């Protein structure tokens, strides 16, 4: 019914930039909030950025000042601009949305499949 699809990952040198996109499709009535998570090998999934319906944005300390989350002009799309990338940013990056389907009365969590970001020289 609902799909979240991330794109934009890849291999980049330290100090470089990438922009991740996440597009939600399906029978969506309303999105409450979006989050970006990442998970490096052997570590727990980490919340790194989020945006609420009233446009409040928060960042983890590990990415603050380097990453910027924003909404796209296209409906149900968000971005994560990642600058000054470091090797420790290497991880699989996941998009997450809390959304309500058309005809429903409650919100549920949905996840994308993840996109690999590798920062290496």
Coordinates of N, CA and C in Angstrom, one line a residue:
X1 N 0.8 -1.2 0.0 CA 0.0 0.0 0.0 C 0.9 1.3 0.0
X2 N 1.9 1.3 0.8 CA 2.7 2.4 0.9 C 4.2 2.0 0.7
X3 N 4.9 2.8 -0.1 CA 6.3 2.5 -0.3 C 7.1 3.8 0.0
X4 N 8.2 3.6 0.7 CA 9.2 4.7 0.9 C 10.4 4.2 0.2
X5 N 10.9 5.1 -0.7 CA 12.1 4.7 -1.5 C 13.2 5.8 -1.4
X6 N 14.3 5.3 -0.9 CA 15.4 6.2 -0.7 C 16.3 6.1 -2.0
X7 N 17.0 7.2 -2.3 CA 18.0 7.2 -3.4 C 19.1 8.2 -3.1
X8 N 20.2 8.1 -3.8 CA 21.2 9.1 -3.7 C 22.5 8.7 -2.9
X9 N 22.4 7.5 -2.4 CA 23.6 7.0 -1.7 C 24.7 6.7 -2.7
X10 N 25.9 6.4 -2.1 CA 27.0 6.0 -3.0 C 28.4 6.1 -2.2
X11 N 29.4 6.1 -3.0 CA 30.8 6.3 -2.5 C 31.3 7.7 -2.7
X12 N 31.8 8.3 -1.6 CA 32.3 9.7 -1.7 C 33.5 9.8 -0.8
X13 N 34.4 10.7 -1.2 CA 35.6 10.9 -0.4 C 35.4 11.7 0.8
X14 N 36.2 11.6 1.8 CA 36.0 12.4 3.0 C 36.0 13.9 2.6
X15 N 35.1 14.6 3.2 CA 34.9 16.0 2.9 C 33.9 16.3 1.8
X16 N 33.5 15.3 1.2 CA 32.5 15.4 0.1 C 31.1 15.5 0.5
X17 N 30.2 15.5 -0.4 CA 28.8 15.7 -0.2 C 27.9 14.7 -0.9
X18 N 26.8 14.4 -0.4 CA 25.8 13.6 -1.0 C 24.4 14.2 -0.6
X19 N 23.4 14.0 -1.5 CA 22.1 14.3 -1.1 C 21.2 13.1 -1.3
X20 N 20.6 12.7 -0.2 CA 19.7 11.6 -0.2 C 18.2 12.1 -0.4
X21 N 17.5 11.3 -1.1 CA 16.1 11.6 -1.3 C 15.2 10.4 -0.7
X22 N 14.0 10.8 -0.3 CA 13.1 9.7 0.1 C 11.7 10.2 -0.4
X23 N 11.1 9.3 -1.2 CA 9.8 9.6 -1.7 C 8.8 8.5 -1.2
X24 N 7.7 9.0 -0.7 CA 6.6 8.1 -0.2 C 5.5 8.1 -1.3
X25 N 5.0 6.9 -1.6 CA 3.9 6.7 -2.5 C 2.9 5.8 -2.0
X26 N 1.7 5.9 -2.5 CA 0.6 5.0 -2.0 C -0.6 5.8 -1.6
X27 N -1.5 5.2 -0.9 CA -2.7 5.8 -0.5 C -2.6 6.6 0.8
X28 N -1.8 7.6 0.7 CA -1.4 8.4 1.9 C -2.4 9.6 2.1
X29 N -2.9 9.8 3.3 CA -3.7 10.9 3.6 C -2.9 12.0 4.2
X30 N -2.1 11.7 5.2 CA -1.3 12.7 5.9 C 0.0 12.1 6.5
X31 N 1.0 12.9 6.5 CA 2.3 12.4 7.1 C 2.5 13.3 8.3
X32 N 2.7 12.6 9.4 CA 2.9 13.3 10.7 C 4.3 13.8 10.8
X33 N 5.3 12.9 10.6 CA 6.7 13.3 10.7 C 7.5 12.4 9.8
X34 N 8.7 12.8 9.5 CA 9.7 12.1 8.7 C 11.0 12.0 9.6
X35 N 11.7 10.9 9.5 CA 13.0 10.8 10.1 C 14.0 10.2 9.1
X36 N 15.2 10.5 9.4 CA 16.3 9.8 8.7 C 17.1 9.0 9.9
X37 N 17.3 7.8 9.6 CA 18.2 7.0 10.5 C 19.4 6.5 9.7
X38 N 20.3 6.0 10.4 CA 21.4 5.3 9.8 C 21.9 4.1 10.7
X39 N 22.5 3.1 10.1 CA 23.0 2.0 10.8 C 24.3 1.5 10.2
X40 N 25.3 1.6 11.0 CA 26.7 1.2 10.6 C 26.8 -0.3 11.0
X41 N 27.7 -1.0 10.4 CA 27.9 -2.4 10.8 C 28.2 -2.6 12.2
X42 N 27.5 -3.5 12.9 CA 27.7 -3.8 14.3 C 27.2 -2.8 15.3
X43 N 26.5 -1.8 14.8 CA 26.0 -0.7 15.6 C 24.4 -0.7 15.5
X44 N 23.8 0.0 16.5 CA 22.4 0.1 16.5 C 22.0 1.2 15.5
X45 N 20.7 1.1 15.1 CA 20.2 2.1 14.2 C 20.1 3.4 15.0
X46 N 20.6 4.5 14.3 CA 20.7 5.8 15.0 C 19.8 6.8 14.3
X47 N 19.0 7.5 15.1 CA 18.2 8.6 14.5 C 19.1 9.8 14.3
X48 N 19.2 10.3 13.1 CA 20.1 11.4 12.9 C 19.4 12.7 12.5
X49 N 18.1 12.7 12.0 CA 17.4 13.9 11.7 C 16.0 13.6 11.6
X50 N 15.1 14.6 11.9 CA 13.7 14.5 11.8 C 13.0 15.8 11.5
X51 N 11.9 15.7 10.9 CA 11.1 16.9 10.6 C 9.6 16.6 10.9
X52 N 9.0 17.5 11.7 CA 7.6 17.3 12.0 C 6.7 18.0 11.0
X53 N 5.4 17.8 11.2 CA 4.4 18.4 10.3 C 4.4 19.9 10.4
X54 N 4.8 20.4 11.6 CA 4.8 21.9 11.7 C 6.2 22.4 11.5
X55 N 7.0 21.6 10.8 CA 8.3 22.1 10.3 C 9.4 22.2 11.3
X56 N 9.2 21.6 12.5 CA 10.3 21.6 13.4 C 11.3 20.5 13.0
X57 N 12.6 20.9 12.9 CA 13.6 20.0 12.5 C 14.6 19.8 13.6
X58 N 15.0 18.5 13.8 CA 16.0 18.2 14.9 C 17.1 17.3 14.3
X59 N 18.3 17.5 14.8 CA 19.5 16.7 14.4 C 20.2 16.1 15.5
X60 N 20.8 14.9 15.3 CA 21.7 14.3 16.2 C 23.0 15.2 16.3
X61 N 23.6 15.2 17.4 CA 24.8 16.0 17.6 C 25.9 15.5 16.6
X62 N 25.9 14.3 16.2 CA 26.9 13.7 15.3 C 26.8 14.3 13.9
X63 N 25.7 14.9 13.6 CA 25.5 15.4 12.2 C 25.2 16.9 12.2
X64 N 24.9 17.5 13.3 CA 24.5 18.9 13.4 C 25.6 19.8 12.8
X65 N 25.1 20.7 11.9 CA 26.0 21.6 11.3 C 26.6 21.1 10.0
X66 N 26.4 19.8 9.7 CA 26.9 19.2 8.5 C 25.8 18.7 7.6
X67 N 24.7 18.2 8.2 CA 23.6 17.6 7.5 C 22.4 18.6 7.6
X68 N 21.6 18.6 6.5 CA 20.4 19.5 6.5 C 19.2 18.6 5.9
X69 N 18.2 18.6 6.7 CA 17.0 17.9 6.2 C 16.0 18.9 5.7
X70 N 15.3 18.6 4.6 CA 14.3 19.5 4.1 C 13.2 18.7 3.4
X71 N 12.1 19.4 3.2 CA 11.0 18.8 2.4 C 11.2 19.2 0.9
X72 N 10.7 18.3 0.1 CA 10.8 18.6 -1.4 C 9.6 19.4 -1.9
X73 N 9.7 20.0 -3.0 CA 8.6 20.6 -3.6 C 7.5 19.6 -4.0
X74 N 8.0 18.4 -4.4 CA 7.1 17.3 -4.7 C 6.5 16.8 -3.4
X75 N 5.2 16.6 -3.4 CA 4.5 16.1 -2.2 C 5.1 14.8 -1.8
X76 N 5.2 14.6 -0.5 CA 5.6 13.4 0.1 C 7.1 13.0 -0.2
X77 N 7.9 14.0 -0.3 CA 9.3 13.8 -0.5 C 10.2 14.6 0.5
X78 N 11.2 14.0 1.0 CA 12.2 14.7 1.8 C 13.6 14.4 1.3
X79 N 14.5 15.3 1.8 CA 15.9 15.2 1.4 C 16.8 15.3 2.6
X80 N 18.0 14.7 2.5 CA 19.0 14.9 3.5 C 20.3 15.3 2.8
X81 N 20.6 16.6 2.9 CA 21.9 17.1 2.3 C 23.0 16.8 3.3
X82 N 24.0 16.1 2.8 CA 25.1 15.7 3.7 C 26.4 16.3 3.2
X83 N 26.9 17.2 4.0 CA 28.2 17.9 3.6 C 29.3 17.5 4.6
X84 N 30.5 17.8 4.2 CA 31.7 17.5 5.1 C 31.7 16.1 5.6
X85 N 31.4 15.2 4.7 CA 31.3 13.8 5.1 C 32.6 13.2 5.7
X86 N 32.4 12.3 6.7 CA 33.5 11.7 7.4 C 33.4 10.2 7.2
X87 N 34.5 9.5 7.3 CA 34.4 8.0 7.2 C 33.5 7.4 8.3
X88 N 33.3 8.1 9.4 CA 32.4 7.5 10.4 C 30.9 7.8 10.0
X89 N 30.7 8.4 8.9 CA 29.3 8.6 8.4 C 28.9 7.4 7.6
X90 N 29.8 6.5 7.3 CA 29.5 5.3 6.5 C 28.5 4.5 7.2
X91 N 27.4 4.2 6.5 CA 26.3 3.4 7.1 C 25.2 3.2 6.0
X92 N 24.2 2.4 6.3 CA 23.0 2.4 5.5 C 22.1 3.4 6.1
X93 N 21.6 4.2 5.2 CA 20.7 5.3 5.6 C 19.2 4.9 5.3
X94 N 18.4 5.1 6.3 CA 17.0 4.7 6.2 C 16.0 5.9 6.3
X95 N 15.0 5.9 5.5 CA 13.9 6.9 5.7 C 12.8 6.3 6.4
X96 N 12.2 7.1 7.3 CA 11.1 6.6 8.1 C 10.0 7.7 8.1
X97 N 8.7 7.2 8.0 CA 7.6 8.2 8.1 C 6.5 7.6 8.9
X98 N 5.9 8.5 9.7 CA 4.7 8.2 10.5 C 3.6 8.8 9.7
X99 N 2.7 8.0 9.2 CA 1.7 8.5 8.3 C 0.4 7.8 8.4
X100 N -0.6 8.5 7.9 CA -2.0 8.0 8.0 C -2.5 7.7 6.6
X101 N -3.0 6.5 6.4 CA -3.6 6.1 5.1 C -4.9 6.8 4.9
X102 N -5.3 7.0 3.6 CA -6.7 7.4 3.3 C -7.7 6.4 3.9
X103 N -8.7 7.0 4.6 CA -9.7 6.1 5.1 C -9.4 5.5 6.5
X104 N -8.2 5.8 7.0 CA -7.8 5.3 8.3 C -7.9 6.4 9.3
X105 N -7.8 6.1 10.6 CA -7.9 7.0 11.6 C -6.7 7.0 12.6
X106 N -5.7 6.3 12.2 CA -4.5 6.3 13.0 C -3.2 6.3 12.1
X107 N -2.1 6.6 12.8 CA -0.8 6.7 12.1 C -0.1 5.4 12.3
X108 N 0.7 5.0 11.3 CA 1.6 3.9 11.4 C 3.0 4.3 10.9
X109 N 4.0 3.5 11.3 CA 5.4 3.8 10.9 C 5.7 3.0 9.7
X110 N 6.4 3.6 8.7 CA 6.8 3.0 7.5 C 8.3 3.2 7.3
X111 N 9.0 2.3 6.7 CA 10.4 2.4 6.5 C 10.8 2.1 5.0
X112 N 11.8 2.8 4.6 CA 12.4 2.5 3.3 C 13.3 1.3 3.4
X113 N 13.9 0.9 2.2 CA 14.8 -0.2 2.2 C 16.2 0.1 2.5
X114 N 16.5 1.4 2.6 CA 17.8 1.8 2.9 C 18.7 2.1 1.7
X115 N 19.7 3.0 1.8 CA 20.6 3.3 0.8 C 22.0 3.4 1.4
X116 N 23.0 2.8 0.8 CA 24.3 2.7 1.4 C 25.1 4.0 1.1
X117 N 25.7 4.5 2.1 CA 26.6 5.6 2.0 C 28.0 5.2 2.5
X118 N 29.0 5.3 1.7 CA 30.3 4.9 2.0 C 31.3 6.1 1.8
X119 N 31.9 6.5 2.9 CA 32.8 7.6 2.9 C 34.3 7.1 3.0
X120 N 35.0 7.2 2.0 CA 36.3 6.6 2.0 C 37.2 7.2 0.9
X121 N 38.5 7.2 1.1 CA 39.4 7.7 0.1 C 40.0 6.5 -0.6

